[in-house]
Short mmCIF file of C-alpha atoms and ligand atoms in Angstrom, two decimals:
data_model
loop_
_atom_site.label_atom_id
_atom_site.label_comp_id
_atom_site.label_asym_id
_atom_site.label_seq_id
_atom_site.Cartn_x
_atom_site.Cartn_y
_atom_site.Cartn_z
CA MET A 1180 -11.95 -11.72 -10.05
CA ARG A 1181 -15.69 -12.40 -11.04
CA VAL A 1182 -16.06 -13.93 -14.35
CA THR A 1183 -19.39 -13.77 -16.09
CA LYS A 1184 -19.45 -15.94 -19.49
CA THR A 1185 -21.92 -14.26 -21.81
CA GLU A 1186 -24.37 -16.14 -24.51
CA LEU A 1187 -21.98 -14.79 -26.97
CA GLU A 1188 -18.70 -17.22 -26.86
CA GLY A 1189 -15.70 -15.81 -25.84
CA CYS A 1190 -17.27 -12.41 -24.54
CA PHE A 1191 -17.06 -11.75 -20.95
CA ILE A 1192 -17.75 -9.50 -18.10
CA LEU A 1193 -14.86 -9.40 -15.46
CA GLU A 1194 -14.69 -7.75 -12.00
CA PRO A 1195 -11.57 -7.41 -10.62
CA LYS A 1196 -11.22 -7.73 -6.87
CA VAL A 1197 -11.05 -4.50 -5.18
CA PHE A 1198 -9.37 -3.68 -1.90
CA GLU A 1199 -10.78 -1.06 -0.23
CA ASP A 1200 -9.56 0.83 3.19
CA ASP A 1201 -9.95 4.14 4.67
CA ARG A 1202 -7.54 5.64 1.82
CA GLY A 1203 -10.13 4.47 -1.17
CA TYR A 1204 -9.33 1.55 -2.86
CA PHE A 1205 -7.19 -0.47 -5.01
CA MET A 1206 -7.16 -3.20 -7.82
CA GLU A 1207 -5.39 -4.84 -10.41
CA SER A 1208 -7.32 -3.80 -13.62
CA TYR A 1209 -5.37 -6.10 -15.94
CA ASN A 1210 -3.27 -9.01 -14.98
CA SER A 1211 -2.00 -10.97 -17.74
CA GLU A 1212 -1.45 -14.38 -16.22
CA MET A 1213 -4.97 -14.14 -14.46
CA PHE A 1214 -6.83 -12.85 -17.48
CA ASN A 1215 -5.09 -15.72 -20.02
CA ASP A 1216 -6.29 -18.40 -17.20
CA ILE A 1217 -9.88 -16.91 -17.76
CA ILE A 1218 -9.80 -16.71 -21.57
CA GLY A 1219 -8.07 -20.08 -21.73
CA ARG A 1220 -5.61 -18.84 -24.24
CA LYS A 1221 -2.57 -16.34 -24.31
CA VAL A 1222 -3.77 -12.83 -25.19
CA THR A 1223 -1.01 -10.17 -25.90
CA PHE A 1224 -2.20 -6.61 -25.91
CA VAL A 1225 -0.08 -4.16 -27.94
CA GLN A 1226 -2.46 -1.18 -27.54
CA ASP A 1227 -3.95 1.18 -24.96
CA ASN A 1228 -7.10 3.45 -26.27
CA GLN A 1229 -8.40 6.12 -24.01
CA ALA A 1230 -11.32 8.48 -25.10
CA PHE A 1231 -13.39 11.28 -23.44
CA SER A 1232 -16.97 11.66 -24.42
CA THR A 1233 -19.96 13.67 -23.15
CA ILE A 1234 -23.42 12.61 -22.55
CA GLY A 1235 -25.04 10.93 -25.29
CA VAL A 1236 -22.03 10.68 -27.50
CA ALA A 1237 -22.40 6.98 -29.42
CA ARG A 1238 -19.10 5.76 -30.71
CA GLY A 1239 -18.83 2.54 -33.20
CA LEU A 1240 -19.81 0.46 -33.98
CA HIS A 1241 -16.69 -0.60 -35.42
CA TYR A 1242 -14.01 -2.97 -35.90
CA GLN A 1243 -11.17 -4.05 -38.00
CA ILE A 1244 -11.48 -6.36 -40.68
CA GLY A 1245 -9.66 -10.11 -41.26
CA GLU A 1246 -5.56 -9.80 -39.94
CA TYR A 1247 -6.30 -6.82 -38.37
CA ALA A 1248 -9.03 -7.50 -36.08
CA GLN A 1249 -8.79 -6.37 -32.61
CA ALA A 1250 -9.77 -8.08 -29.42
CA LYS A 1251 -10.19 -5.47 -26.96
CA LEU A 1252 -10.53 -5.73 -22.94
CA VAL A 1253 -13.10 -2.27 -22.25
CA ARG A 1254 -13.44 -0.37 -19.05
CA VAL A 1255 -14.57 3.17 -17.84
CA ILE A 1256 -12.66 4.89 -15.62
CA GLN A 1257 -15.04 7.66 -15.06
CA GLY A 1258 -18.93 8.02 -15.59
CA LYS A 1259 -20.96 5.51 -17.00
CA VAL A 1260 -21.55 3.91 -20.53
CA LEU A 1261 -23.78 1.43 -22.15
CA ASP A 1262 -21.06 -1.03 -23.88
CA VAL A 1263 -22.11 -3.23 -26.98
CA ALA A 1264 -20.49 -5.74 -28.47
CA VAL A 1265 -22.21 -7.83 -31.57
CA ASP A 1266 -20.54 -11.17 -32.91
CA VAL A 1267 -20.05 -10.55 -36.52
CA ARG A 1268 -18.15 -13.91 -36.93
CA LYS A 1269 -19.42 -15.18 -40.34
CA ASP A 1270 -19.38 -19.18 -38.60
CA SER A 1271 -20.70 -18.19 -35.64
CA VAL A 1272 -24.44 -19.88 -34.31
CA THR A 1273 -24.58 -15.92 -32.66
CA PHE A 1274 -23.88 -14.22 -35.59
CA GLY A 1275 -25.56 -10.90 -35.27
CA LYS A 1276 -26.41 -11.09 -31.80
CA HIS A 1277 -24.93 -8.38 -29.31
CA ILE A 1278 -24.76 -7.95 -25.72
CA ALA A 1279 -25.20 -4.77 -23.84
CA VAL A 1280 -23.77 -3.88 -20.54
CA GLU A 1281 -23.53 -0.92 -18.28
CA LEU A 1282 -19.58 -0.51 -17.56
CA SER A 1283 -19.10 2.24 -14.95
CA ALA A 1284 -16.30 3.65 -12.73
CA GLU A 1285 -18.34 2.74 -9.87
CA ASN A 1286 -19.17 -1.04 -11.02
CA LYS A 1287 -15.53 -1.36 -12.40
CA LYS A 1288 -16.85 -3.72 -14.60
CA GLN A 1289 -15.12 -4.91 -17.84
CA LEU A 1290 -16.15 -6.64 -21.10
CA PHE A 1291 -13.50 -8.80 -23.03
CA VAL A 1292 -14.70 -8.31 -26.93
CA PRO A 1293 -12.98 -11.09 -28.57
CA ARG A 1294 -11.92 -10.74 -32.54
CA GLY A 1295 -14.64 -10.96 -34.97
CA PHE A 1296 -17.36 -8.35 -32.87
CA ALA A 1297 -17.99 -5.30 -33.86
CA HIS A 1298 -18.02 -2.66 -30.61
CA GLY A 1299 -19.66 0.48 -29.48
CA TYR A 1300 -21.02 2.43 -26.43
CA VAL A 1301 -23.18 5.27 -25.56
CA VAL A 1302 -22.27 7.56 -22.67
CA LEU A 1303 -25.14 7.37 -20.26
CA SER A 1304 -23.30 9.73 -17.30
CA LYS A 1305 -22.19 13.68 -18.20
CA THR A 1306 -19.02 12.91 -19.21
CA ALA A 1307 -17.25 9.11 -19.33
CA GLU A 1308 -13.63 8.22 -19.64
CA PHE A 1309 -13.56 4.98 -21.59
CA PHE A 1310 -10.13 3.09 -21.58
CA TYR A 1311 -9.37 -0.45 -23.48
CA LYS A 1312 -6.60 -2.09 -24.32
CA CYS A 1313 -6.06 -3.90 -27.82
CA ASP A 1314 -4.70 -7.24 -28.96
CA ASN A 1315 -3.74 -5.79 -32.62
CA LEU A 1316 -2.51 -2.46 -33.75
CA TYR A 1317 -4.82 0.08 -35.22
CA ASN A 1318 -4.91 -0.08 -38.92
CA LYS A 1319 -6.89 2.91 -40.86
CA ASN A 1320 -7.18 0.86 -44.00
CA ALA A 1321 -8.65 -1.98 -42.00
CA GLU A 1322 -11.27 -0.43 -40.55
CA GLY A 1323 -15.04 -1.53 -40.72
CA GLY A 1324 -18.30 -0.64 -39.24
CA ILE A 1325 -21.96 -1.28 -38.91
CA ILE A 1326 -24.54 1.74 -38.43
CA TYR A 1327 -25.70 2.10 -34.78
CA ASN A 1328 -29.33 1.73 -35.77
CA ASP A 1329 -29.07 -1.04 -37.72
CA ARG A 1330 -32.60 -2.94 -37.83
CA SER A 1331 -31.43 -6.23 -37.45
CA LEU A 1332 -29.15 -5.80 -34.58
CA ASN A 1333 -32.32 -3.74 -32.60
CA ILE A 1334 -29.66 -2.24 -30.29
CA ASP A 1335 -31.29 -0.45 -27.60
CA TRP A 1336 -29.10 2.26 -26.53
CA ILE A 1337 -31.18 3.62 -23.82
CA LEU A 1338 -30.76 7.56 -24.65
CA PRO A 1339 -33.61 8.93 -27.04
CA HIS A 1340 -32.23 8.95 -30.82
CA ASP A 1341 -32.17 12.69 -30.59
CA ASP A 1342 -30.05 12.73 -27.87
CA LEU A 1343 -27.54 10.76 -29.24
CA ILE A 1344 -24.68 12.62 -30.84
CA ILE A 1345 -22.49 10.74 -33.49
CA SER A 1346 -19.91 11.31 -35.98
CA GLU A 1347 -20.34 11.78 -39.57
CA LYS A 1348 -18.11 9.06 -40.05
CA ASP A 1349 -20.31 6.53 -37.96
CA LEU A 1350 -23.84 7.99 -39.63
CA VAL A 1351 -23.00 6.34 -42.99
CA LEU A 1352 -21.64 3.22 -41.76
CA PRO A 1353 -23.36 0.40 -43.67
CA SER A 1354 -25.99 -2.06 -42.17
CA LEU A 1355 -24.75 -5.66 -41.21
CA GLU A 1356 -26.10 -7.25 -44.14
CA ASN A 1357 -24.25 -4.65 -46.48
CA ALA A 1358 -20.82 -4.61 -44.03
CA SER A 1359 -17.55 -5.72 -45.20
CA LEU A 1360 -16.55 -8.59 -42.64
C1 T46 B 1100 -9.42 4.28 -32.85
C2 T46 B 1100 -8.53 4.79 -33.45
C3 T46 B 1100 -8.51 6.46 -33.63
N1 T46 B 1100 -7.38 6.82 -34.16
C4 T46 B 1100 -7.54 8.09 -34.83
C5 T46 B 1100 -8.31 8.04 -35.84
C6 T46 B 1100 -8.95 9.55 -35.68
O1 T46 B 1100 -8.38 10.64 -36.12
C7 T46 B 1100 -9.47 9.44 -34.58
C8 T46 B 1100 -10.65 9.34 -33.80
O2 T46 B 1100 -10.71 7.77 -34.21
P1 T46 B 1100 -12.18 7.38 -34.38
O3 T46 B 1100 -13.09 8.58 -34.66
O4 T46 B 1100 -12.64 5.90 -35.00
O5 T46 B 1100 -12.43 7.05 -32.89
P2 T46 B 1100 -13.80 6.18 -32.15
O6 T46 B 1100 -15.07 6.43 -32.83
O7 T46 B 1100 -14.06 6.25 -30.63
O8 T46 B 1100 -13.35 4.58 -32.79
C9 T46 B 1100 -13.37 3.62 -31.71
O9 T46 B 1100 -14.71 3.52 -31.65
C10 T46 B 1100 -15.31 2.15 -30.85
C11 T46 B 1100 -15.98 2.44 -29.50
C12 T46 B 1100 -13.99 1.17 -30.92
O10 T46 B 1100 -14.10 0.19 -30.45
C13 T46 B 1100 -12.95 1.35 -31.83
O11 T46 B 1100 -11.63 1.17 -30.83
C14 T46 B 1100 -12.49 2.82 -32.46
O12 T46 B 1100 -13.13 2.39 -33.93
O13 T46 B 1100 -8.24 8.42 -33.53
C15 T46 B 1100 -5.84 6.06 -34.16
O14 T46 B 1100 -4.87 7.04 -34.23
N2 T46 B 1100 -5.78 4.88 -33.21
C16 T46 B 1100 -7.04 4.33 -33.14
O15 T46 B 1100 -6.56 2.91 -32.31
#
């Protein structure tokens, strides 16, 4: 497993060891002992999510508030996305900063997004299957979000703005300044 620390405390890029042979490949996409060693604490994932999207779909930026906050281990099973994690931990020295990383079936990269981050992604391939583990259950009443084109975040979503496909719900999300964190 190759581990890359990012400039956002607790947010890591993981690249599992891939065993290739003439049949194809095998990898352990998640191993709790190895993962907890990397993160430096016990993380218990309780919910797996999977989403299919077509090119240009941008989901996010989402988080769950307070005790319902979710850490996420995200990866792409088919296609390619630009994945974005924004530090919205009020006491963080990198508050409002983000990282953006290309996750794809090809590069098999994973991103660990800690609790206290807003998360989103845009699909860069014709289609993409997005899979992620969460360490807290979904709670509709605890959903929070930040508008994808918040000027203070200045996220480059790669695709032209007019090519983005965004849900009605996400189009009315608040700016970071006005978000309930
Ligand atoms: C997230 C979630 C949603 N739902 C239901 C609620 C809606 O009826 C439907 C679609 O939900 P939504 O439009 O919020 O799905 P996304 O836009 O992909 O939301 C996700 O987008 C970004 C990228 C994230 O990181 C979050 O995990 C999550 O907010 O699934 C559930 O039943 N359970 C869940 O855990």
